[in-house]
Amino acid sequence: MPVSDLRAFRVCGGAATEMRGSAVALERQLTLIEANMETMLGIRFLASKYPTGRHRGRIDSLGLDENGTPVIIEYKRSRDKELLPQALSYLAWLEDNHHEFERLVADRLGSEAAGSVDRSNPRVVCVAGDSLMEFRSS
């Protein structure tokens, strides 16, 4: 699904209403997004608030797309000047810890999924109240 087609919804009492970008408080919607990540983003959920050790951070969500590509998802209330350095740090973590990532995939999705991880072009998806951005490591 193209990133430009992504929409946010508020679900209340069994009814869904589309939310305007500025109204989305994504940090608080983390659980809802993670529970529906495959439907909304085409990404299989692996972990939430994943610690990055010496890279001094916690990845909001980790996932794997339909091509076996690792995906780092960061949620922000609005665009943040620290977003790019944070994304680069998390990509460096992924490169330094690919065995740890593959163990996580094996634990969550099985050994077949872990064996098909393609680390050649990981993605960072940044979801913010006022925008959605995606970075590739190429």
JSON list of C-alpha atoms in Angstrom, two decimals:
[
{"chain": "A", "resi": 1, "resn": "MET", "atom": "CA", "xyz": [0.00, 0.00, 0.00]},
{"chain": "A", "resi": 2, "resn": "PRO", "atom": "CA", "xyz": [1.46, 3.39, -0.89]},
{"chain": "A", "resi": 3, "resn": "VAL", "atom": "CA", "xyz": [2.27, 5.53, 2.12]},
{"chain": "A", "resi": 4, "resn": "SER", "atom": "CA", "xyz": [0.10, 8.32, 0.70]},
{"chain": "A", "resi": 5, "resn": "ASP", "atom": "CA", "xyz": [-2.95, 6.04, 1.02]},
{"chain": "A", "resi": 6, "resn": "LEU", "atom": "CA", "xyz": [-2.58, 5.60, 4.80]},
{"chain": "A", "resi": 7, "resn": "ARG", "atom": "CA", "xyz": [-5.42, 6.94, 6.89]},
{"chain": "A", "resi": 8, "resn": "ALA", "atom": "CA", "xyz": [-6.00, 6.99, 10.64]},
{"chain": "A", "resi": 9, "resn": "PHE", "atom": "CA", "xyz": [-9.26, 5.95, 12.25]},
{"chain": "A", "resi": 10, "resn": "ARG", "atom": "CA", "xyz": [-10.80, 6.31, 15.69]},
{"chain": "A", "resi": 11, "resn": "VAL", "atom": "CA", "xyz": [-12.75, 3.21, 16.75]},
{"chain": "A", "resi": 12, "resn": "CYS", "atom": "CA", "xyz": [-15.43, 3.76, 19.34]},
{"chain": "A", "resi": 13, "resn": "GLY", "atom": "CA", "xyz": [-18.39, 1.53, 20.14]},
{"chain": "A", "resi": 14, "resn": "GLY", "atom": "CA", "xyz": [-17.81, -0.61, 17.08]},
{"chain": "A", "resi": 15, "resn": "ALA", "atom": "CA", "xyz": [-17.83, 2.35, 14.68]},
{"chain": "A", "resi": 16, "resn": "ALA", "atom": "CA", "xyz": [-14.77, 3.74, 12.90]},
{"chain": "A", "resi": 17, "resn": "THR", "atom": "CA", "xyz": [-14.43, 7.39, 11.92]},
{"chain": "A", "resi": 18, "resn": "GLU", "atom": "CA", "xyz": [-11.51, 8.82, 9.95]},
{"chain": "A", "resi": 19, "resn": "MET", "atom": "CA", "xyz": [-9.33, 11.23, 11.91]},
{"chain": "A", "resi": 20, "resn": "ARG", "atom": "CA", "xyz": [-7.64, 14.30, 10.53]},
{"chain": "A", "resi": 21, "resn": "GLY", "atom": "CA", "xyz": [-3.84, 14.09, 10.70]},
{"chain": "A", "resi": 22, "resn": "SER", "atom": "CA", "xyz": [-3.50, 16.88, 13.23]},
{"chain": "A", "resi": 23, "resn": "ALA", "atom": "CA", "xyz": [-5.95, 15.15, 15.56]},
{"chain": "A", "resi": 24, "resn": "VAL", "atom": "CA", "xyz": [-4.02, 11.89, 15.79]},
{"chain": "A", "resi": 25, "resn": "ALA", "atom": "CA", "xyz": [-2.20, 11.42, 19.10]},
{"chain": "A", "resi": 26, "resn": "LEU", "atom": "CA", "xyz": [-0.08, 8.55, 17.88]},
{"chain": "A", "resi": 27, "resn": "GLU", "atom": "CA", "xyz": [1.90, 7.89, 21.02]},
{"chain": "A", "resi": 28, "resn": "ARG", "atom": "CA", "xyz": [-1.38, 7.05, 22.76]},
{"chain": "A", "resi": 29, "resn": "GLN", "atom": "CA", "xyz": [-2.64, 5.04, 19.76]},
{"chain": "A", "resi": 30, "resn": "LEU", "atom": "CA", "xyz": [0.43, 2.77, 19.74]},
{"chain": "A", "resi": 31, "resn": "THR", "atom": "CA", "xyz": [-1.44, -0.31, 20.94]},
{"chain": "A", "resi": 32, "resn": "LEU", "atom": "CA", "xyz": [-4.16, 0.09, 18.32]},
{"chain": "A", "resi": 33, "resn": "ILE", "atom": "CA", "xyz": [-1.63, 0.58, 15.51]},
{"chain": "A", "resi": 34, "resn": "GLU", "atom": "CA", "xyz": [0.46, -2.39, 16.62]},
{"chain": "A", "resi": 35, "resn": "ALA", "atom": "CA", "xyz": [-2.59, -4.63, 16.88]},
{"chain": "A", "resi": 36, "resn": "ASN", "atom": "CA", "xyz": [-3.54, -3.72, 13.30]},
{"chain": "A", "resi": 37, "resn": "MET", "atom": "CA", "xyz": [-0.08, -3.16, 11.84]},
{"chain": "A", "resi": 38, "resn": "GLU", "atom": "CA", "xyz": [-0.34, -5.77, 9.11]},
{"chain": "A", "resi": 39, "resn": "THR", "atom": "CA", "xyz": [-3.68, -4.40, 7.90]},
{"chain": "A", "resi": 40, "resn": "MET", "atom": "CA", "xyz": [-2.70, -0.73, 8.19]},
{"chain": "A", "resi": 41, "resn": "LEU", "atom": "CA", "xyz": [0.96, -0.81, 7.11]},
{"chain": "A", "resi": 42, "resn": "GLY", "atom": "CA", "xyz": [1.54, -4.24, 5.57]},
{"chain": "A", "resi": 43, "resn": "ILE", "atom": "CA", "xyz": [4.02, -5.01, 8.36]},
{"chain": "A", "resi": 44, "resn": "ARG", "atom": "CA", "xyz": [3.96, -8.00, 10.70]},
{"chain": "A", "resi": 45, "resn": "PHE", "atom": "CA", "xyz": [4.40, -6.81, 14.29]},
{"chain": "A", "resi": 46, "resn": "LEU", "atom": "CA", "xyz": [7.40, -8.15, 16.23]},
{"chain": "A", "resi": 47, "resn": "ALA", "atom": "CA", "xyz": [8.01, -6.00, 19.31]},
{"chain": "A", "resi": 48, "resn": "SER", "atom": "CA", "xyz": [7.15, -2.76, 21.07]},
{"chain": "A", "resi": 49, "resn": "LYS", "atom": "CA", "xyz": [9.51, -0.32, 22.85]},
{"chain": "A", "resi": 50, "resn": "TYR", "atom": "CA", "xyz": [12.48, -2.50, 21.91]},
{"chain": "A", "resi": 51, "resn": "PRO", "atom": "CA", "xyz": [15.70, -1.47, 23.74]},
{"chain": "A", "resi": 52, "resn": "THR", "atom": "CA", "xyz": [18.74, -0.71, 21.58]},
{"chain": "A", "resi": 53, "resn": "GLY", "atom": "CA", "xyz": [21.46, -1.01, 24.22]},
{"chain": "A", "resi": 54, "resn": "ARG", "atom": "CA", "xyz": [24.47, 1.18, 23.47]},
{"chain": "A", "resi": 55, "resn": "HIS", "atom": "CA", "xyz": [22.50, 3.02, 20.77]},
{"chain": "A", "resi": 56, "resn": "ARG", "atom": "CA", "xyz": [20.62, 4.56, 23.71]},
{"chain": "A", "resi": 57, "resn": "GLY", "atom": "CA", "xyz": [17.05, 4.31, 22.69]},
{"chain": "A", "resi": 58, "resn": "ARG", "atom": "CA", "xyz": [13.94, 2.23, 22.38]},
{"chain": "A", "resi": 59, "resn": "ILE", "atom": "CA", "xyz": [12.43, 1.49, 19.00]},
{"chain": "A", "resi": 60, "resn": "ASP", "atom": "CA", "xyz": [8.71, 2.19, 19.21]},
{"chain": "A", "resi": 61, "resn": "SER", "atom": "CA", "xyz": [7.81, -0.84, 17.06]},
{"chain": "A", "resi": 62, "resn": "LEU", "atom": "CA", "xyz": [9.75, -3.46, 15.14]},
{"chain": "A", "resi": 63, "resn": "GLY", "atom": "CA", "xyz": [8.27, -5.41, 12.29]},
{"chain": "A", "resi": 64, "resn": "LEU", "atom": "CA", "xyz": [8.87, -7.40, 9.14]},
{"chain": "A", "resi": 65, "resn": "ASP", "atom": "CA", "xyz": [7.24, -6.57, 5.81]},
{"chain": "A", "resi": 66, "resn": "GLU", "atom": "CA", "xyz": [5.87, -9.02, 3.22]},
{"chain": "A", "resi": 67, "resn": "ASN", "atom": "CA", "xyz": [9.28, -9.15, 1.52]},
{"chain": "A", "resi": 68, "resn": "GLY", "atom": "CA", "xyz": [11.10, -10.15, 4.70]},
{"chain": "A", "resi": 69, "resn": "THR", "atom": "CA", "xyz": [12.54, -6.64, 5.11]},
{"chain": "A", "resi": 70, "resn": "PRO", "atom": "CA", "xyz": [13.12, -5.39, 8.66]},
{"chain": "A", "resi": 71, "resn": "VAL", "atom": "CA", "xyz": [11.01, -2.33, 9.49]},
{"chain": "A", "resi": 72, "resn": "ILE", "atom": "CA", "xyz": [11.55, 0.14, 12.31]},
{"chain": "A", "resi": 73, "resn": "ILE", "atom": "CA", "xyz": [8.44, 2.19, 13.11]},
{"chain": "A", "resi": 74, "resn": "GLU", "atom": "CA", "xyz": [8.66, 5.43, 15.08]},
{"chain": "A", "resi": 75, "resn": "TYR", "atom": "CA", "xyz": [5.63, 7.38, 16.28]},
{"chain": "A", "resi": 76, "resn": "LYS", "atom": "CA", "xyz": [5.74, 11.13, 16.87]},
{"chain": "A", "resi": 77, "resn": "ARG", "atom": "CA", "xyz": [3.13, 13.67, 17.80]},
{"chain": "A", "resi": 78, "resn": "SER", "atom": "CA", "xyz": [4.52, 15.99, 15.10]},
{"chain": "A", "resi": 79, "resn": "ARG", "atom": "CA", "xyz": [7.59, 16.37, 12.93]},
{"chain": "A", "resi": 80, "resn": "ASP", "atom": "CA", "xyz": [10.69, 16.38, 15.07]},
{"chain": "A", "resi": 81, "resn": "LYS", "atom": "CA", "xyz": [14.19, 17.62, 14.17]},
{"chain": "A", "resi": 82, "resn": "GLU", "atom": "CA", "xyz": [15.66, 14.65, 16.05]},
{"chain": "A", "resi": 83, "resn": "LEU", "atom": "CA", "xyz": [13.78, 12.15, 13.89]},
{"chain": "A", "resi": 84, "resn": "LEU", "atom": "CA", "xyz": [16.48, 11.64, 11.25]},
{"chain": "A", "resi": 85, "resn": "PRO", "atom": "CA", "xyz": [19.38, 11.15, 13.72]},
{"chain": "A", "resi": 86, "resn": "GLN", "atom": "CA", "xyz": [17.18, 8.78, 15.74]},
{"chain": "A", "resi": 87, "resn": "ALA", "atom": "CA", "xyz": [16.26, 6.80, 12.60]},
{"chain": "A", "resi": 88, "resn": "LEU", "atom": "CA", "xyz": [19.92, 6.53, 11.58]},
{"chain": "A", "resi": 89, "resn": "SER", "atom": "CA", "xyz": [20.86, 5.35, 15.06]},
{"chain": "A", "resi": 90, "resn": "TYR", "atom": "CA", "xyz": [18.21, 2.64, 14.93]},
{"chain": "A", "resi": 91, "resn": "LEU", "atom": "CA", "xyz": [19.36, 1.53, 11.47]},
{"chain": "A", "resi": 92, "resn": "ALA", "atom": "CA", "xyz": [22.89, 1.27, 12.88]},
{"chain": "A", "resi": 93, "resn": "TRP", "atom": "CA", "xyz": [21.51, -0.83, 15.74]},
{"chain": "A", "resi": 94, "resn": "LEU", "atom": "CA", "xyz": [19.83, -3.11, 13.21]},
{"chain": "A", "resi": 95, "resn": "GLU", "atom": "CA", "xyz": [23.08, -3.59, 11.29]},
{"chain": "A", "resi": 96, "resn": "ASP", "atom": "CA", "xyz": [25.06, -4.23, 14.50]},
{"chain": "A", "resi": 97, "resn": "ASN", "atom": "CA", "xyz": [22.43, -6.60, 15.93]},
{"chain": "A", "resi": 98, "resn": "HIS", "atom": "CA", "xyz": [21.05, -8.48, 12.93]},
{"chain": "A", "resi": 99, "resn": "HIS", "atom": "CA", "xyz": [21.40, -11.82, 14.76]},
{"chain": "A", "resi": 100, "resn": "GLU", "atom": "CA", "xyz": [19.33, -10.47, 17.65]},
{"chain": "A", "resi": 101, "resn": "PHE", "atom": "CA", "xyz": [16.70, -9.24, 15.18]},
{"chain": "A", "resi": 102, "resn": "GLU", "atom": "CA", "xyz": [16.59, -12.63, 13.44]},
{"chain": "A", "resi": 103, "resn": "ARG", "atom": "CA", "xyz": [16.17, -14.38, 16.82]},
{"chain": "A", "resi": 104, "resn": "LEU", "atom": "CA", "xyz": [13.26, -12.05, 17.54]},
{"chain": "A", "resi": 105, "resn": "VAL", "atom": "CA", "xyz": [11.70, -12.95, 14.17]},
{"chain": "A", "resi": 106, "resn": "ALA", "atom": "CA", "xyz": [12.19, -16.67, 14.90]},
{"chain": "A", "resi": 107, "resn": "ASP", "atom": "CA", "xyz": [10.59, -16.31, 18.35]},
{"chain": "A", "resi": 108, "resn": "ARG", "atom": "CA", "xyz": [7.58, -14.36, 17.04]},
{"chain": "A", "resi": 109, "resn": "LEU", "atom": "CA", "xyz": [7.05, -15.68, 13.50]},
{"chain": "A", "resi": 110, "resn": "GLY", "atom": "CA", "xyz": [8.99, -18.93, 13.30]},
{"chain": "A", "resi": 111, "resn": "SER", "atom": "CA", "xyz": [12.26, -20.17, 11.84]},
{"chain": "A", "resi": 112, "resn": "GLU", "atom": "CA", "xyz": [11.04, -20.02, 8.23]},
{"chain": "A", "resi": 113, "resn": "ALA", "atom": "CA", "xyz": [10.38, -16.27, 8.53]},
{"chain": "A", "resi": 114, "resn": "ALA", "atom": "CA", "xyz": [13.73, -15.79, 10.28]},
{"chain": "A", "resi": 115, "resn": "GLY", "atom": "CA", "xyz": [15.49, -17.60, 7.44]},
{"chain": "A", "resi": 116, "resn": "SER", "atom": "CA", "xyz": [13.95, -15.28, 4.87]},
{"chain": "A", "resi": 117, "resn": "VAL", "atom": "CA", "xyz": [14.95, -11.96, 6.49]},
{"chain": "A", "resi": 118, "resn": "ASP", "atom": "CA", "xyz": [16.38, -9.63, 3.84]},
{"chain": "A", "resi": 119, "resn": "ARG", "atom": "CA", "xyz": [18.69, -7.12, 5.54]},
{"chain": "A", "resi": 120, "resn": "SER", "atom": "CA", "xyz": [19.78, -5.47, 2.27]},
{"chain": "A", "resi": 121, "resn": "ASN", "atom": "CA", "xyz": [17.34, -2.56, 2.42]},
{"chain": "A", "resi": 122, "resn": "PRO", "atom": "CA", "xyz": [15.73, -2.06, 5.86]},
{"chain": "A", "resi": 123, "resn": "ARG", "atom": "CA", "xyz": [13.00, 0.54, 6.25]},
{"chain": "A", "resi": 124, "resn": "VAL", "atom": "CA", "xyz": [12.17, 3.18, 8.83]},
{"chain": "A", "resi": 125, "resn": "VAL", "atom": "CA", "xyz": [8.54, 4.29, 8.86]},
{"chain": "A", "resi": 126, "resn": "CYS", "atom": "CA", "xyz": [7.83, 7.44, 10.82]},
{"chain": "A", "resi": 127, "resn": "VAL", "atom": "CA", "xyz": [4.21, 8.07, 11.70]},
{"chain": "A", "resi": 128, "resn": "ALA", "atom": "CA", "xyz": [3.42, 11.52, 13.07]},
{"chain": "A", "resi": 129, "resn": "GLY", "atom": "CA", "xyz": [0.27, 13.41, 13.86]},
{"chain": "A", "resi": 130, "resn": "ASP", "atom": "CA", "xyz": [0.91, 15.69, 10.89]},
{"chain": "A", "resi": 131, "resn": "SER", "atom": "CA", "xyz": [2.67, 13.37, 8.42]},
{"chain": "A", "resi": 132, "resn": "LEU", "atom": "CA", "xyz": [3.94, 9.94, 7.49]},
{"chain": "A", "resi": 133, "resn": "MET", "atom": "CA", "xyz": [7.50, 9.47, 6.26]},
{"chain": "A", "resi": 134, "resn": "GLU", "atom": "CA", "xyz": [9.49, 6.48, 5.17]},
{"chain": "A", "resi": 135, "resn": "PHE", "atom": "CA", "xyz": [13.26, 6.08, 4.87]},
{"chain": "A", "resi": 136, "resn": "ARG", "atom": "CA", "xyz": [15.18, 3.30, 3.19]},
{"chain": "A", "resi": 137, "resn": "SER", "atom": "CA", "xyz": [18.78, 2.56, 4.02]},
{"chain": "A", "resi": 138, "resn": "SER", "atom": "CA", "xyz": [20.11, 2.28, 0.45]}
]
